[in-house]
Amino acid sequence: LAGRVVGLLGRNGAGKSTLLQTACGLILATAGTCTTLGRPCAALDAAELTRLGFVAQENRFLTWMTVQQQLRFQASCYPGWDRAREQRLLRDLELDPTRKIIELSTGDQKKLGLILAVCHRPQLLLLDEPMSALDPIVRARLMTFLLDLIREDGATIVVSTHILGDVEKIVDWVVFLQRGKLTLNTALDELQEAYSEWV
């Protein structure tokens, strides 16, 4: 549903990254079916891919480029690239556009991956462990931005993590994977009513 934030949860190795990579057509399913934006993932074409944003757990960039060069290269693929959003995110996430990508820390590469994934205003945004390697201040800014993204674009966001606390404040739906199997698919409110912790 448009405007929903889904928390894709599970331990390390549960299959979260595999599911997200399958959903955006980077890898093909060896069994079963997967559809994204109403189309089989193996058949995604330009029309669907321009409506899709993806931040991988480990981004792959043209590391000899500067941040600005990578942004211009990616923007050339999207007629609707939002330069104002790009500049706002560079400022808010404190990312220097003149730095070479090879010089960036892991956290700064995460920031660049996010900017590249959202400036074409995708309708579906898939985030694979987006909070890892980010400091608490940037995490808070990222959370605020994701909420703004829902308000501005009505985007559906899927955030994978193995720590519910990372995304609990923004998700409204929870999907839990265990050893590649779906074990839970429910509203966050229902999950919170079903479980409690005594302190």
CSV table of C-alpha atoms in Angstrom, one decimal:
chain,number,residue,atom,x,y,z
A,1,LEU,CA,0.0,0.0,0.0
A,2,ALA,CA,1.2,3.5,-0.8
A,3,GLY,CA,2.7,5.4,2.2
A,4,ARG,CA,3.4,2.2,4.2
A,5,VAL,CA,6.7,1.6,6.0
A,6,VAL,CA,7.5,-2.1,6.3
A,7,GLY,CA,10.1,-3.4,8.7
A,8,LEU,CA,11.8,-6.5,7.1
A,9,LEU,CA,13.2,-8.2,10.2
A,10,GLY,CA,15.3,-11.2,10.8
A,11,ARG,CA,18.7,-12.4,12.2
A,12,ASN,CA,21.8,-12.1,10.1
A,13,GLY,CA,21.6,-14.7,7.3
A,14,ALA,CA,17.8,-14.9,7.5
A,15,GLY,CA,17.4,-13.9,3.8
A,16,LYS,CA,16.6,-10.2,4.1
A,17,SER,CA,19.2,-9.0,1.6
A,18,THR,CA,18.4,-11.9,-0.8
A,19,LEU,CA,14.7,-11.0,-0.8
A,20,LEU,CA,15.4,-7.3,-1.5
A,21,GLN,CA,17.9,-8.1,-4.3
A,22,THR,CA,15.3,-10.4,-5.8
A,23,ALA,CA,12.6,-7.8,-5.5
A,24,CYS,CA,14.6,-5.3,-7.6
A,25,GLY,CA,15.7,-7.9,-10.1
A,26,LEU,CA,19.4,-8.0,-9.2
A,27,ILE,CA,19.2,-11.8,-8.6
A,28,LEU,CA,16.7,-14.3,-9.8
A,29,ALA,CA,14.7,-16.6,-7.6
A,30,THR,CA,15.6,-20.3,-7.9
A,31,ALA,CA,12.2,-21.3,-6.7
A,32,GLY,CA,8.8,-19.6,-6.2
A,33,THR,CA,7.8,-16.3,-7.7
A,34,CYS,CA,8.4,-12.7,-6.8
A,35,THR,CA,6.6,-9.6,-8.3
A,36,THR,CA,7.5,-6.0,-7.8
A,37,LEU,CA,5.2,-3.1,-8.8
A,38,GLY,CA,2.9,-5.7,-10.4
A,39,ARG,CA,5.5,-7.3,-12.6
A,40,PRO,CA,7.6,-10.5,-12.3
A,41,CYS,CA,11.0,-9.4,-11.0
A,42,ALA,CA,12.9,-11.1,-13.8
A,43,ALA,CA,10.9,-9.0,-16.3
A,44,LEU,CA,11.3,-5.5,-14.7
A,45,ASP,CA,11.9,-2.9,-17.4
A,46,ALA,CA,12.7,0.8,-17.5
A,47,ALA,CA,9.1,1.8,-16.6
A,48,GLU,CA,9.2,-0.2,-13.3
A,49,LEU,CA,12.9,0.5,-12.5
A,50,THR,CA,12.4,4.2,-12.6
A,51,ARG,CA,9.7,3.8,-9.9
A,52,LEU,CA,12.1,1.8,-7.7
A,53,GLY,CA,14.8,2.9,-5.4
A,54,PHE,CA,17.3,0.5,-3.8
A,55,VAL,CA,20.1,1.0,-1.2
A,56,ALA,CA,22.2,-2.1,-0.9
A,57,GLN,CA,23.9,-3.2,2.3
A,58,GLU,CA,27.2,-2.8,0.5
A,59,ASN,CA,27.0,-0.2,-2.2
A,60,ARG,CA,29.1,-0.4,-5.4
A,61,PHE,CA,30.2,2.9,-6.8
A,62,LEU,CA,32.6,4.2,-9.5
A,63,THR,CA,35.1,4.9,-6.7
A,64,TRP,CA,37.4,7.0,-8.9
A,65,MET,CA,34.6,9.6,-9.2
A,66,THR,CA,33.8,12.4,-6.8
A,67,VAL,CA,30.4,12.3,-5.0
A,68,GLN,CA,29.2,15.1,-7.4
A,69,GLN,CA,30.3,13.1,-10.5
A,70,GLN,CA,28.5,10.0,-9.3
A,71,LEU,CA,25.4,12.0,-8.7
A,72,ARG,CA,25.5,13.6,-12.2
A,73,PHE,CA,26.1,10.2,-13.7
A,74,GLN,CA,23.1,8.7,-12.0
A,75,ALA,CA,20.9,11.8,-12.6
A,76,SER,CA,21.5,11.4,-16.4
A,77,CYS,CA,19.5,8.2,-16.2
A,78,TYR,CA,16.4,9.8,-14.7
A,79,PRO,CA,14.5,12.7,-16.4
A,80,GLY,CA,12.7,13.6,-13.2
A,81,TRP,CA,15.8,13.8,-11.0
A,82,ASP,CA,15.2,16.3,-8.1
A,83,ARG,CA,18.3,18.5,-7.8
A,84,ALA,CA,16.7,20.4,-4.9
A,85,ARG,CA,16.3,17.2,-2.9
A,86,GLU,CA,19.8,16.2,-3.8
A,87,GLN,CA,21.3,19.4,-2.5
A,88,ARG,CA,19.1,19.3,0.7
A,89,LEU,CA,20.3,15.8,1.5
A,90,LEU,CA,24.0,16.6,0.8
A,91,ARG,CA,23.6,19.4,3.3
A,92,ASP,CA,21.5,17.6,5.9
A,93,LEU,CA,23.7,14.4,5.8
A,94,GLU,CA,26.9,16.5,5.8
A,95,LEU,CA,28.3,14.9,2.7
A,96,ASP,CA,31.0,16.8,0.8
A,97,PRO,CA,30.3,16.6,-3.0
A,98,THR,CA,33.9,17.3,-3.9
A,99,ARG,CA,35.3,14.3,-2.2
A,100,LYS,CA,36.4,11.2,-4.1
A,101,ILE,CA,34.2,8.2,-3.3
A,102,ILE,CA,37.3,6.0,-2.6
A,103,GLU,CA,38.1,8.4,0.3
A,104,LEU,CA,34.6,8.1,1.9
A,105,SER,CA,34.0,6.3,5.1
A,106,THR,CA,31.5,3.4,5.2
A,107,GLY,CA,29.0,5.7,6.8
A,108,ASP,CA,29.4,8.4,4.1
A,109,GLN,CA,29.1,5.8,1.4
A,110,LYS,CA,25.7,4.8,3.0
A,111,LYS,CA,24.7,8.4,2.8
A,112,LEU,CA,25.6,8.6,-0.9
A,113,GLY,CA,23.7,5.4,-1.6
A,114,LEU,CA,20.6,6.9,0.0
A,115,ILE,CA,20.8,10.1,-2.0
A,116,LEU,CA,21.2,8.1,-5.2
A,117,ALA,CA,18.2,6.0,-4.3
A,118,VAL,CA,15.7,8.8,-3.6
A,119,CYS,CA,16.3,11.8,-5.9
A,120,HIS,CA,14.3,10.3,-8.8
A,121,ARG,CA,11.3,10.2,-6.4
A,122,PRO,CA,10.7,6.4,-6.4
A,123,GLN,CA,7.3,5.0,-5.5
A,124,LEU,CA,8.9,1.9,-3.8
A,125,LEU,CA,12.1,2.3,-1.8
A,126,LEU,CA,14.0,-0.8,-0.6
A,127,LEU,CA,16.6,-0.1,2.1
A,128,ASP,CA,19.0,-2.9,3.1
A,129,GLU,CA,20.4,-2.2,6.6
A,130,PRO,CA,20.4,1.6,6.1
A,131,MET,CA,21.3,2.4,9.7
A,132,SER,CA,24.5,0.4,9.9
A,133,ALA,CA,27.7,2.5,10.1
A,134,LEU,CA,25.7,5.7,10.7
A,135,ASP,CA,26.2,7.7,13.9
A,136,PRO,CA,23.1,8.5,16.1
A,137,ILE,CA,22.7,12.1,14.8
A,138,VAL,CA,22.7,11.0,11.2
A,139,ARG,CA,20.3,8.1,12.1
A,140,ALA,CA,17.9,10.6,13.5
A,141,ARG,CA,18.1,12.7,10.4
A,142,LEU,CA,17.6,9.7,8.2
A,143,MET,CA,14.4,8.8,10.2
A,144,THR,CA,13.1,12.3,9.7
A,145,PHE,CA,13.9,12.2,6.0
A,146,LEU,CA,12.1,8.9,5.5
A,147,LEU,CA,9.0,10.3,7.2
A,148,ASP,CA,9.2,13.4,4.9
A,149,LEU,CA,9.6,11.1,1.9
A,150,ILE,CA,6.3,9.4,2.7
A,151,ARG,CA,4.6,12.8,3.1
A,152,GLU,CA,6.1,14.3,-0.1
A,153,ASP,CA,5.9,11.3,-2.4
A,154,GLY,CA,3.5,8.8,-0.8
A,155,ALA,CA,6.3,6.2,-1.3
A,156,THR,CA,6.2,2.7,0.2
A,157,ILE,CA,9.4,2.0,2.1
A,158,VAL,CA,10.8,-1.4,3.0
A,159,VAL,CA,13.6,-1.3,5.6
A,160,SER,CA,15.5,-4.4,6.5
A,161,THR,CA,17.3,-4.7,9.8
A,162,HIS,CA,17.9,-7.3,12.5
A,163,ILE,CA,17.2,-4.7,15.2
A,164,LEU,CA,13.5,-3.6,15.5
A,165,GLY,CA,14.5,-0.7,17.7
A,166,ASP,CA,16.3,0.9,14.7
A,167,VAL,CA,13.0,1.3,12.8
A,168,GLU,CA,10.3,0.9,15.4
A,169,LYS,CA,9.4,4.6,15.4
A,170,ILE,CA,8.6,4.7,11.7
A,171,VAL,CA,7.3,1.3,10.6
A,172,ASP,CA,3.7,0.4,10.6
A,173,TRP,CA,4.0,-3.2,9.3
A,174,VAL,CA,6.4,-6.0,10.2
A,175,VAL,CA,7.6,-8.9,8.1
A,176,PHE,CA,9.9,-11.4,9.8
A,177,LEU,CA,12.1,-13.9,8.0
A,178,GLN,CA,13.7,-16.9,9.6
A,179,ARG,CA,16.0,-19.1,7.5
A,180,GLY,CA,14.5,-17.8,4.3
A,181,LYS,CA,10.9,-18.5,5.4
A,182,LEU,CA,8.2,-15.9,6.2
A,183,THR,CA,7.2,-16.4,9.8
A,184,LEU,CA,5.4,-13.2,10.5
A,185,ASN,CA,3.5,-10.7,8.4
A,186,THR,CA,1.4,-8.3,10.5
A,187,ALA,CA,0.7,-4.7,11.6
A,188,LEU,CA,3.2,-3.4,14.2
A,189,ASP,CA,0.2,-2.5,16.5
A,190,GLU,CA,-1.0,-6.1,16.5
A,191,LEU,CA,2.6,-7.4,17.1
A,192,GLN,CA,2.9,-5.0,20.1
A,193,GLU,CA,-0.4,-6.2,21.5
A,194,ALA,CA,0.6,-9.8,21.2
A,195,TYR,CA,4.0,-9.5,23.0
A,196,SER,CA,5.1,-7.7,26.1
A,197,GLU,CA,8.3,-7.5,28.1
A,198,TRP,CA,8.4,-7.2,31.9
A,199,VAL,CA,11.2,-5.0,33.3
